[in-house]
Amino acid sequence: MTRILGVVRTLWRSALLAGVSLVCAVACGSSDPVQVAMGPAPAAPPAQEAPHPVKPRTAEAPDLDGAVEHAVADVGTLDLGLSVLDLETGARSGSRADVPFRTASLSKLIIAVDVLSRGDVDDEDRDRLRRALSLSDDEAMNALWDVHDGMGAVDRVSELVGLTTTHAPEDSSQWGDVVTSAEDLVRLYHYVLTALPESERDFIVSALTAAPRTAADGFDQDFGLLAPGLGAYAKQGWMWYQPADLYLHSAGVVAGRYVVVLLTVHSGVDEETAREQVTAVAKSLVSGLVPNS
């Protein structure tokens, strides 16, 4: 098997898949990790002022169940896990929200919560965290995973936040193979926005808000919740898992109010088609949550 996670490692002696990267072959890790030679990674984007996570509103709450039903109506055989939380009302909805998926680069958010929740983070680690969250920099994540006991971090965060599906990978070198669910990632975002110290919450939100279109490995992050016009900040994930599965994930906050997690696996389709499918689901969902968006 091979994967391309927002990482850049190689898995199972698979053939290199150019242009996409994560924790596997072709830009990702493997049982026998092989680092892919690359030019210098771009500088991390400058920190931006973090928006307040929840904006008080007086308008009538939208129909979350209806928005989800509309968003998944035309997905066909797409392997999709979707979960939504209204931060203002506490209402939740989803589709296959508890189904387990490999995280790809979404595990970077788990590591960030572990490191920041334990305090005393030095400048070097803050830079690594910023790069991992915004640029989806795999080299930064590799260092964080090794230095901060990535396997243990997954367990610590699961206990801290109350995650029920999330667990560490079988292969300790493959952080993209952490297992989670859409529902668990909604819980994780809720923890970030309501339980982390304000400075650490703002650090994460600022890093995600600063995500550039092009990731450190050259992958285009402009899909799903980060498609133009959706008013969201998000962590993206992508990973090829050979022979023909492409994991594409988008998890973030829309309009400062709705935590949305989209986890998908695409089989037998090209990358552009997969990106269009995720973006179509995201746009359909957001149109139901934020009218006239």
mmCIF file of C-alpha atoms in Angstrom:
data_model
loop_
_atom_site.group_PDB
_atom_site.id
_atom_site.type_symbol
_atom_site.label_atom_id
_atom_site.label_comp_id
_atom_site.label_asym_id
_atom_site.label_seq_id
_atom_site.Cartn_x
_atom_site.Cartn_y
_atom_site.Cartn_z
ATOM 1 C CA MET A 1 0.000 0.000 0.000
ATOM 2 C CA THR A 2 1.097 3.536 -0.533
ATOM 3 C CA ARG A 3 -0.120 6.804 0.747
ATOM 4 C CA ILE A 4 0.411 10.481 0.187
ATOM 5 C CA LEU A 5 -0.635 12.276 3.235
ATOM 6 C CA GLY A 6 -0.002 16.046 3.696
ATOM 7 C CA VAL A 7 3.224 14.473 4.782
ATOM 8 C CA VAL A 8 6.015 13.321 2.674
ATOM 9 C CA ARG A 9 7.059 9.783 3.538
ATOM 10 C CA THR A 10 6.903 6.523 1.659
ATOM 11 C CA LEU A 11 4.862 3.397 2.520
ATOM 12 C CA TRP A 12 5.327 -0.222 1.377
ATOM 13 C CA ARG A 13 7.798 0.216 -1.447
ATOM 14 C CA SER A 14 5.047 1.788 -3.629
ATOM 15 C CA ALA A 15 5.735 3.792 -6.723
ATOM 16 C CA LEU A 16 6.153 7.533 -6.201
ATOM 17 C CA LEU A 17 2.968 9.511 -6.892
ATOM 18 C CA ALA A 18 4.058 13.037 -7.843
ATOM 19 C CA GLY A 19 2.178 16.103 -6.669
ATOM 20 C CA VAL A 20 0.397 14.681 -3.634
ATOM 21 C CA SER A 21 1.956 13.977 -0.316
ATOM 22 C CA LEU A 22 1.298 12.758 3.162
ATOM 23 C CA VAL A 23 2.639 9.898 5.180
ATOM 24 C CA CYS A 24 3.350 7.344 2.439
ATOM 25 C CA ALA A 25 4.907 6.472 -0.871
ATOM 26 C CA VAL A 26 5.075 9.310 -3.323
ATOM 27 C CA ALA A 27 5.413 11.799 -0.647
ATOM 28 C CA CYS A 28 4.609 9.861 2.453
ATOM 29 C CA GLY A 29 5.853 7.391 4.960
ATOM 30 C CA SER A 30 5.944 3.620 4.889
ATOM 31 C CA SER A 31 6.915 0.676 6.984
ATOM 32 C CA ASP A 32 10.427 1.437 5.783
ATOM 33 C CA PRO A 33 10.202 5.206 5.637
ATOM 34 C CA VAL A 34 12.096 6.787 2.774
ATOM 35 C CA GLN A 35 12.360 10.543 2.695
ATOM 36 C CA VAL A 36 11.567 12.076 -0.664
ATOM 37 C CA ALA A 37 14.100 14.640 -1.752
ATOM 38 C CA MET A 38 12.531 18.073 -2.045
ATOM 39 C CA GLY A 39 13.620 21.639 -2.301
ATOM 40 C CA PRO A 40 13.486 23.924 0.725
ATOM 41 C CA ALA A 41 9.988 24.188 2.151
ATOM 42 C CA PRO A 42 8.402 27.632 1.855
ATOM 43 C CA ALA A 43 8.461 29.866 4.869
ATOM 44 C CA ALA A 44 5.563 29.513 7.236
ATOM 45 C CA PRO A 45 2.880 32.138 6.613
ATOM 46 C CA PRO A 46 2.959 35.085 9.018
ATOM 47 C CA ALA A 47 0.702 34.735 12.000
ATOM 48 C CA GLN A 48 -2.689 36.334 11.573
ATOM 49 C CA GLU A 49 -5.012 37.655 14.225
ATOM 50 C CA ALA A 50 -7.346 34.842 15.227
ATOM 51 C CA PRO A 51 -11.027 35.505 14.762
ATOM 52 C CA HIS A 52 -13.249 34.874 17.761
ATOM 53 C CA PRO A 53 -14.437 31.263 17.394
ATOM 54 C CA VAL A 54 -18.126 31.945 17.986
ATOM 55 C CA LYS A 55 -20.107 34.925 16.714
ATOM 56 C CA PRO A 56 -23.329 35.608 18.634
ATOM 57 C CA ARG A 57 -26.385 35.587 16.392
ATOM 58 C CA THR A 58 -30.055 36.133 16.846
ATOM 59 C CA ALA A 59 -31.313 34.653 13.581
ATOM 60 C CA GLU A 60 -33.287 31.431 13.694
ATOM 61 C CA ALA A 61 -31.014 28.378 13.804
ATOM 62 C CA PRO A 62 -30.808 26.463 10.526
ATOM 63 C CA ASP A 63 -32.053 22.916 10.061
ATOM 64 C CA LEU A 64 -28.819 20.949 10.515
ATOM 65 C CA ASP A 65 -30.412 17.624 9.650
ATOM 66 C CA GLY A 66 -31.874 19.092 6.479
ATOM 67 C CA ALA A 67 -28.546 20.647 5.484
ATOM 68 C CA VAL A 68 -26.734 17.337 5.985
ATOM 69 C CA GLU A 69 -29.386 15.374 4.110
ATOM 70 C CA HIS A 70 -29.142 17.767 1.170
ATOM 71 C CA ALA A 71 -25.331 17.641 1.166
ATOM 72 C CA VAL A 72 -25.129 13.838 0.986
ATOM 73 C CA ALA A 73 -28.065 13.321 -1.377
ATOM 74 C CA ASP A 74 -25.921 12.922 -4.483
ATOM 75 C CA VAL A 75 -22.694 11.382 -3.155
ATOM 76 C CA GLY A 76 -23.487 7.965 -4.630
ATOM 77 C CA THR A 77 -20.936 5.370 -3.593
ATOM 78 C CA LEU A 78 -18.489 7.899 -2.149
ATOM 79 C CA ASP A 79 -17.106 6.694 1.191
ATOM 80 C CA LEU A 80 -18.024 9.723 3.305
ATOM 81 C CA GLY A 81 -18.157 10.548 7.000
ATOM 82 C CA LEU A 82 -19.737 13.900 7.905
ATOM 83 C CA SER A 83 -20.366 15.635 11.219
ATOM 84 C CA VAL A 84 -21.617 19.139 12.033
ATOM 85 C CA LEU A 85 -21.846 21.060 15.309
ATOM 86 C CA ASP A 86 -23.556 24.425 15.822
ATOM 87 C CA LEU A 87 -21.317 26.115 18.384
ATOM 88 C CA GLU A 88 -24.056 28.579 19.295
ATOM 89 C CA THR A 89 -26.923 26.182 19.969
ATOM 90 C CA GLY A 90 -25.056 22.931 20.604
ATOM 91 C CA ALA A 91 -27.112 21.169 17.922
ATOM 92 C CA ARG A 92 -25.378 18.317 16.084
ATOM 93 C CA SER A 93 -26.004 16.310 12.948
ATOM 94 C CA GLY A 94 -24.107 14.034 10.622
ATOM 95 C CA SER A 95 -23.958 11.113 8.251
ATOM 96 C CA ARG A 96 -21.836 8.072 9.129
ATOM 97 C CA ALA A 97 -20.245 10.356 11.684
ATOM 98 C CA ASP A 98 -18.856 7.529 13.827
ATOM 99 C CA VAL A 99 -17.308 5.528 10.956
ATOM 100 C CA PRO A 100 -13.500 5.193 11.331
ATOM 101 C CA PHE A 101 -11.159 6.724 8.734
ATOM 102 C CA ARG A 102 -7.392 7.111 8.530
ATOM 103 C CA THR A 103 -6.577 10.710 9.381
ATOM 104 C CA ALA A 104 -3.943 11.575 6.785
ATOM 105 C CA SER A 105 -2.718 15.038 7.880
ATOM 106 C CA LEU A 106 -5.581 15.666 10.291
ATOM 107 C CA SER A 107 -3.422 13.938 12.896
ATOM 108 C CA LYS A 108 -1.404 17.172 12.922
ATOM 109 C CA LEU A 109 -4.261 18.816 14.792
ATOM 110 C CA ILE A 110 -4.199 16.026 17.377
ATOM 111 C CA ILE A 111 -0.482 16.554 17.976
ATOM 112 C CA ALA A 112 -0.999 20.311 18.239
ATOM 113 C CA VAL A 113 -3.613 19.861 20.960
ATOM 114 C CA ASP A 114 -1.341 17.496 22.880
ATOM 115 C CA VAL A 115 1.706 19.760 22.748
ATOM 116 C CA LEU A 116 -0.148 22.995 23.501
ATOM 117 C CA SER A 117 -2.265 21.536 26.301
ATOM 118 C CA ARG A 118 0.865 20.501 28.188
ATOM 119 C CA GLY A 119 2.325 24.021 28.148
ATOM 120 C CA ASP A 120 5.919 25.320 28.043
ATOM 121 C CA VAL A 121 6.171 25.194 24.251
ATOM 122 C CA ASP A 122 9.441 26.628 22.965
ATOM 123 C CA ASP A 123 9.799 28.770 19.839
ATOM 124 C CA GLU A 124 11.111 25.901 17.726
ATOM 125 C CA ASP A 125 8.092 23.734 18.460
ATOM 126 C CA ARG A 126 5.713 26.641 17.927
ATOM 127 C CA ASP A 127 7.203 27.160 14.491
ATOM 128 C CA ARG A 128 6.838 23.443 13.743
ATOM 129 C CA LEU A 129 3.226 23.503 14.888
ATOM 130 C CA ARG A 130 2.466 26.576 12.809
ATOM 131 C CA ARG A 131 3.980 24.993 9.719
ATOM 132 C CA ALA A 132 2.232 21.676 10.313
ATOM 133 C CA LEU A 133 -1.171 23.335 10.659
ATOM 134 C CA SER A 134 -0.941 25.958 7.920
ATOM 135 C CA LEU A 135 1.401 24.560 5.266
ATOM 136 C CA SER A 136 0.650 20.965 6.284
ATOM 137 C CA ASP A 137 4.431 20.596 6.449
ATOM 138 C CA ASP A 138 5.321 16.920 6.813
ATOM 139 C CA GLU A 139 8.889 17.521 7.936
ATOM 140 C CA ALA A 140 7.599 19.663 10.798
ATOM 141 C CA MET A 141 5.135 16.921 11.709
ATOM 142 C CA ASN A 142 7.827 14.246 11.534
ATOM 143 C CA ALA A 143 9.841 16.172 14.123
ATOM 144 C CA LEU A 144 6.833 16.787 16.374
ATOM 145 C CA TRP A 145 5.776 13.140 16.172
ATOM 146 C CA ASP A 146 9.250 11.946 17.148
ATOM 147 C CA VAL A 147 10.035 14.536 19.824
ATOM 148 C CA HIS A 148 6.640 14.479 21.537
ATOM 149 C CA ASP A 149 5.851 10.750 21.488
ATOM 150 C CA GLY A 150 3.235 10.805 18.747
ATOM 151 C CA MET A 151 1.802 7.399 19.624
ATOM 152 C CA GLY A 152 1.333 8.473 23.234
ATOM 153 C CA ALA A 153 -0.004 11.859 22.144
ATOM 154 C CA VAL A 154 -2.914 10.210 20.331
ATOM 155 C CA ASP A 155 -3.830 8.287 23.479
ATOM 156 C CA ARG A 156 -3.430 11.350 25.706
ATOM 157 C CA VAL A 157 -5.657 13.527 23.533
ATOM 158 C CA SER A 158 -8.261 10.788 23.203
ATOM 159 C CA GLU A 159 -8.506 10.596 26.990
ATOM 160 C CA LEU A 160 -8.361 14.365 27.479
ATOM 161 C CA VAL A 161 -11.085 15.181 24.950
ATOM 162 C CA GLY A 162 -13.191 12.040 25.268
ATOM 163 C CA LEU A 163 -12.644 10.685 21.772
ATOM 164 C CA THR A 164 -14.270 7.296 21.212
ATOM 165 C CA THR A 165 -12.992 6.158 17.808
ATOM 166 C CA THR A 166 -9.529 7.710 17.637
ATOM 167 C CA HIS A 167 -6.495 5.508 18.216
ATOM 168 C CA ALA A 168 -2.819 5.344 17.290
ATOM 169 C CA PRO A 169 -1.639 3.518 14.151
ATOM 170 C CA GLU A 170 -0.267 -0.015 14.194
ATOM 171 C CA ASP A 171 2.988 1.219 12.654
ATOM 172 C CA SER A 172 4.471 3.897 14.893
ATOM 173 C CA SER A 173 6.175 5.583 11.925
ATOM 174 C CA GLN A 174 2.909 6.191 10.089
ATOM 175 C CA TRP A 175 1.196 9.180 11.687
ATOM 176 C CA GLY A 176 -1.141 9.462 8.694
ATOM 177 C CA ASP A 177 -2.583 6.094 9.686
ATOM 178 C CA VAL A 178 -3.987 7.383 12.975
ATOM 179 C CA VAL A 179 -7.648 6.338 13.007
ATOM 180 C CA THR A 180 -10.451 8.764 13.828
ATOM 181 C CA SER A 181 -14.033 9.648 12.897
ATOM 182 C CA ALA A 182 -15.863 12.790 11.825
ATOM 183 C CA GLU A 183 -17.635 12.844 15.179
ATOM 184 C CA ASP A 184 -14.352 12.648 17.109
ATOM 185 C CA LEU A 185 -12.838 15.503 15.119
ATOM 186 C CA VAL A 186 -15.869 17.666 15.869
ATOM 187 C CA ARG A 187 -15.242 16.918 19.558
ATOM 188 C CA LEU A 188 -11.592 17.878 19.083
ATOM 189 C CA TYR A 189 -12.456 21.222 17.489
ATOM 190 C CA HIS A 190 -14.991 21.904 20.231
ATOM 191 C CA TYR A 191 -12.255 21.277 22.802
ATOM 192 C CA VAL A 192 -9.868 23.632 21.001
ATOM 193 C CA LEU A 193 -12.455 26.408 20.868
ATOM 194 C CA THR A 194 -13.877 26.055 24.363
ATOM 195 C CA ALA A 195 -11.339 24.368 26.647
ATOM 196 C CA LEU A 196 -7.819 25.277 25.538
ATOM 197 C CA PRO A 197 -6.317 28.404 27.089
ATOM 198 C CA GLU A 198 -7.245 31.423 24.962
ATOM 199 C CA SER A 199 -3.682 32.016 23.762
ATOM 200 C CA GLU A 200 -3.317 28.428 22.554
ATOM 201 C CA ARG A 201 -6.770 28.422 20.959
ATOM 202 C CA ASP A 202 -5.881 31.601 19.090
ATOM 203 C CA PHE A 203 -2.557 30.096 18.020
ATOM 204 C CA ILE A 204 -4.307 27.135 16.367
ATOM 205 C CA VAL A 205 -7.040 29.246 14.759
ATOM 206 C CA SER A 206 -4.475 31.742 13.439
ATOM 207 C CA ALA A 207 -2.338 28.990 11.925
ATOM 208 C CA LEU A 208 -5.337 27.390 10.212
ATOM 209 C CA THR A 209 -6.601 30.767 9.010
ATOM 210 C CA ALA A 210 -3.196 31.432 7.432
ATOM 211 C CA ALA A 211 -3.210 28.218 5.371
ATOM 212 C CA PRO A 212 -1.966 29.063 1.863
ATOM 213 C CA ARG A 213 -3.452 27.594 -1.279
ATOM 214 C CA THR A 214 -0.304 25.560 -1.926
ATOM 215 C CA ALA A 215 0.942 23.243 0.820
ATOM 216 C CA ALA A 216 4.590 22.581 1.620
ATOM 217 C CA ASP A 217 4.585 19.512 -0.647
ATOM 218 C CA GLY A 218 2.989 21.390 -3.545
ATOM 219 C CA PHE A 219 -0.524 19.993 -3.076
ATOM 220 C CA ASP A 220 -3.418 22.392 -3.692
ATOM 221 C CA GLN A 221 -5.318 22.884 -0.424
ATOM 222 C CA ASP A 222 -8.064 24.868 -2.150
ATOM 223 C CA PHE A 223 -10.796 22.209 -1.891
ATOM 224 C CA GLY A 224 -13.619 21.269 0.449
ATOM 225 C CA LEU A 225 -14.122 23.892 3.152
ATOM 226 C CA LEU A 226 -11.193 25.914 1.796
ATOM 227 C CA ALA A 227 -12.830 26.346 -1.603
ATOM 228 C CA PRO A 228 -13.273 30.053 -2.425
ATOM 229 C CA GLY A 229 -16.243 31.807 -0.896
ATOM 230 C CA LEU A 230 -17.117 29.406 1.922
ATOM 231 C CA GLY A 231 -15.830 31.592 4.753
ATOM 232 C CA ALA A 232 -14.062 28.810 6.609
ATOM 233 C CA TYR A 233 -10.733 27.992 8.175
ATOM 234 C CA ALA A 234 -9.781 24.332 8.114
ATOM 235 C CA LYS A 235 -7.169 21.615 8.313
ATOM 236 C CA GLN A 236 -6.945 19.622 5.111
ATOM 237 C CA GLY A 237 -5.746 16.048 4.657
ATOM 238 C CA TRP A 238 -4.777 14.030 1.577
ATOM 239 C CA MET A 239 -3.232 10.623 1.172
ATOM 240 C CA TRP A 240 -2.951 8.007 -1.561
ATOM 241 C CA TYR A 241 -3.387 4.484 -0.285
ATOM 242 C CA GLN A 242 -2.413 2.055 -3.033
ATOM 243 C CA PRO A 243 -3.576 0.570 -5.197
ATOM 244 C CA ALA A 244 -6.304 3.122 -5.920
ATOM 245 C CA ASP A 245 -7.680 4.888 -2.851
ATOM 246 C CA LEU A 246 -7.335 8.618 -2.314
ATOM 247 C CA TYR A 247 -8.155 10.007 1.115
ATOM 248 C CA LEU A 248 -9.313 13.642 1.017
ATOM 249 C CA HIS A 249 -10.411 15.310 4.240
ATOM 250 C CA SER A 250 -11.537 18.824 5.151
ATOM 251 C CA ALA A 251 -12.221 19.752 8.779
ATOM 252 C CA GLY A 252 -12.786 23.217 10.157
ATOM 253 C CA VAL A 253 -15.125 26.016 11.163
ATOM 254 C CA VAL A 254 -17.584 27.815 8.880
ATOM 255 C CA ALA A 255 -18.745 31.394 9.527
ATOM 256 C CA GLY A 256 -17.240 31.271 13.012
ATOM 257 C CA ARG A 257 -20.171 29.129 14.130
ATOM 258 C CA TYR A 258 -20.316 25.656 12.596
ATOM 259 C CA VAL A 259 -17.710 22.956 13.120
ATOM 260 C CA VAL A 260 -17.778 20.815 9.974
ATOM 261 C CA VAL A 261 -15.782 17.638 9.356
ATOM 262 C CA LEU A 262 -15.755 15.891 5.973
ATOM 263 C CA LEU A 263 -13.803 12.621 5.723
ATOM 264 C CA THR A 264 -13.723 10.870 2.343
ATOM 265 C CA VAL A 265 -12.110 7.967 0.509
ATOM 266 C CA HIS A 266 -12.227 7.928 -3.299
ATOM 267 C CA SER A 267 -11.649 4.750 -5.285
ATOM 268 C CA GLY A 268 -10.857 4.594 -8.980
ATOM 269 C CA VAL A 269 -11.126 8.319 -9.693
ATOM 270 C CA ASP A 270 -8.495 10.904 -10.519
ATOM 271 C CA GLU A 271 -7.381 13.549 -8.052
ATOM 272 C CA GLU A 272 -9.259 16.422 -9.679
ATOM 273 C CA THR A 273 -12.543 14.503 -9.699
ATOM 274 C CA ALA A 274 -12.070 13.636 -6.034
ATOM 275 C CA ARG A 275 -11.390 17.269 -5.148
ATOM 276 C CA GLU A 276 -14.527 18.348 -7.011
ATOM 277 C CA GLN A 277 -16.609 15.781 -5.136
ATOM 278 C CA VAL A 278 -15.452 16.975 -1.714
ATOM 279 C CA THR A 279 -15.943 20.599 -2.690
ATOM 280 C CA ALA A 280 -19.456 19.900 -3.980
ATOM 281 C CA VAL A 281 -20.446 18.322 -0.657
ATOM 282 C CA ALA A 282 -18.910 21.227 1.272
ATOM 283 C CA LYS A 283 -20.682 23.863 -0.832
ATOM 284 C CA SER A 284 -24.017 22.092 -0.579
ATOM 285 C CA LEU A 285 -23.708 21.798 3.194
ATOM 286 C CA VAL A 286 -22.591 25.393 3.734
ATOM 287 C CA SER A 287 -25.445 26.703 1.591
ATOM 288 C CA GLY A 288 -27.826 25.068 4.050
ATOM 289 C CA LEU A 289 -25.998 26.392 7.107
ATOM 290 C CA VAL A 290 -25.285 29.920 5.911
ATOM 291 C CA PRO A 291 -27.955 31.150 3.473
ATOM 292 C CA ASN A 292 -26.663 33.246 0.560
ATOM 293 C CA SER A 293 -23.124 31.967 1.156
#
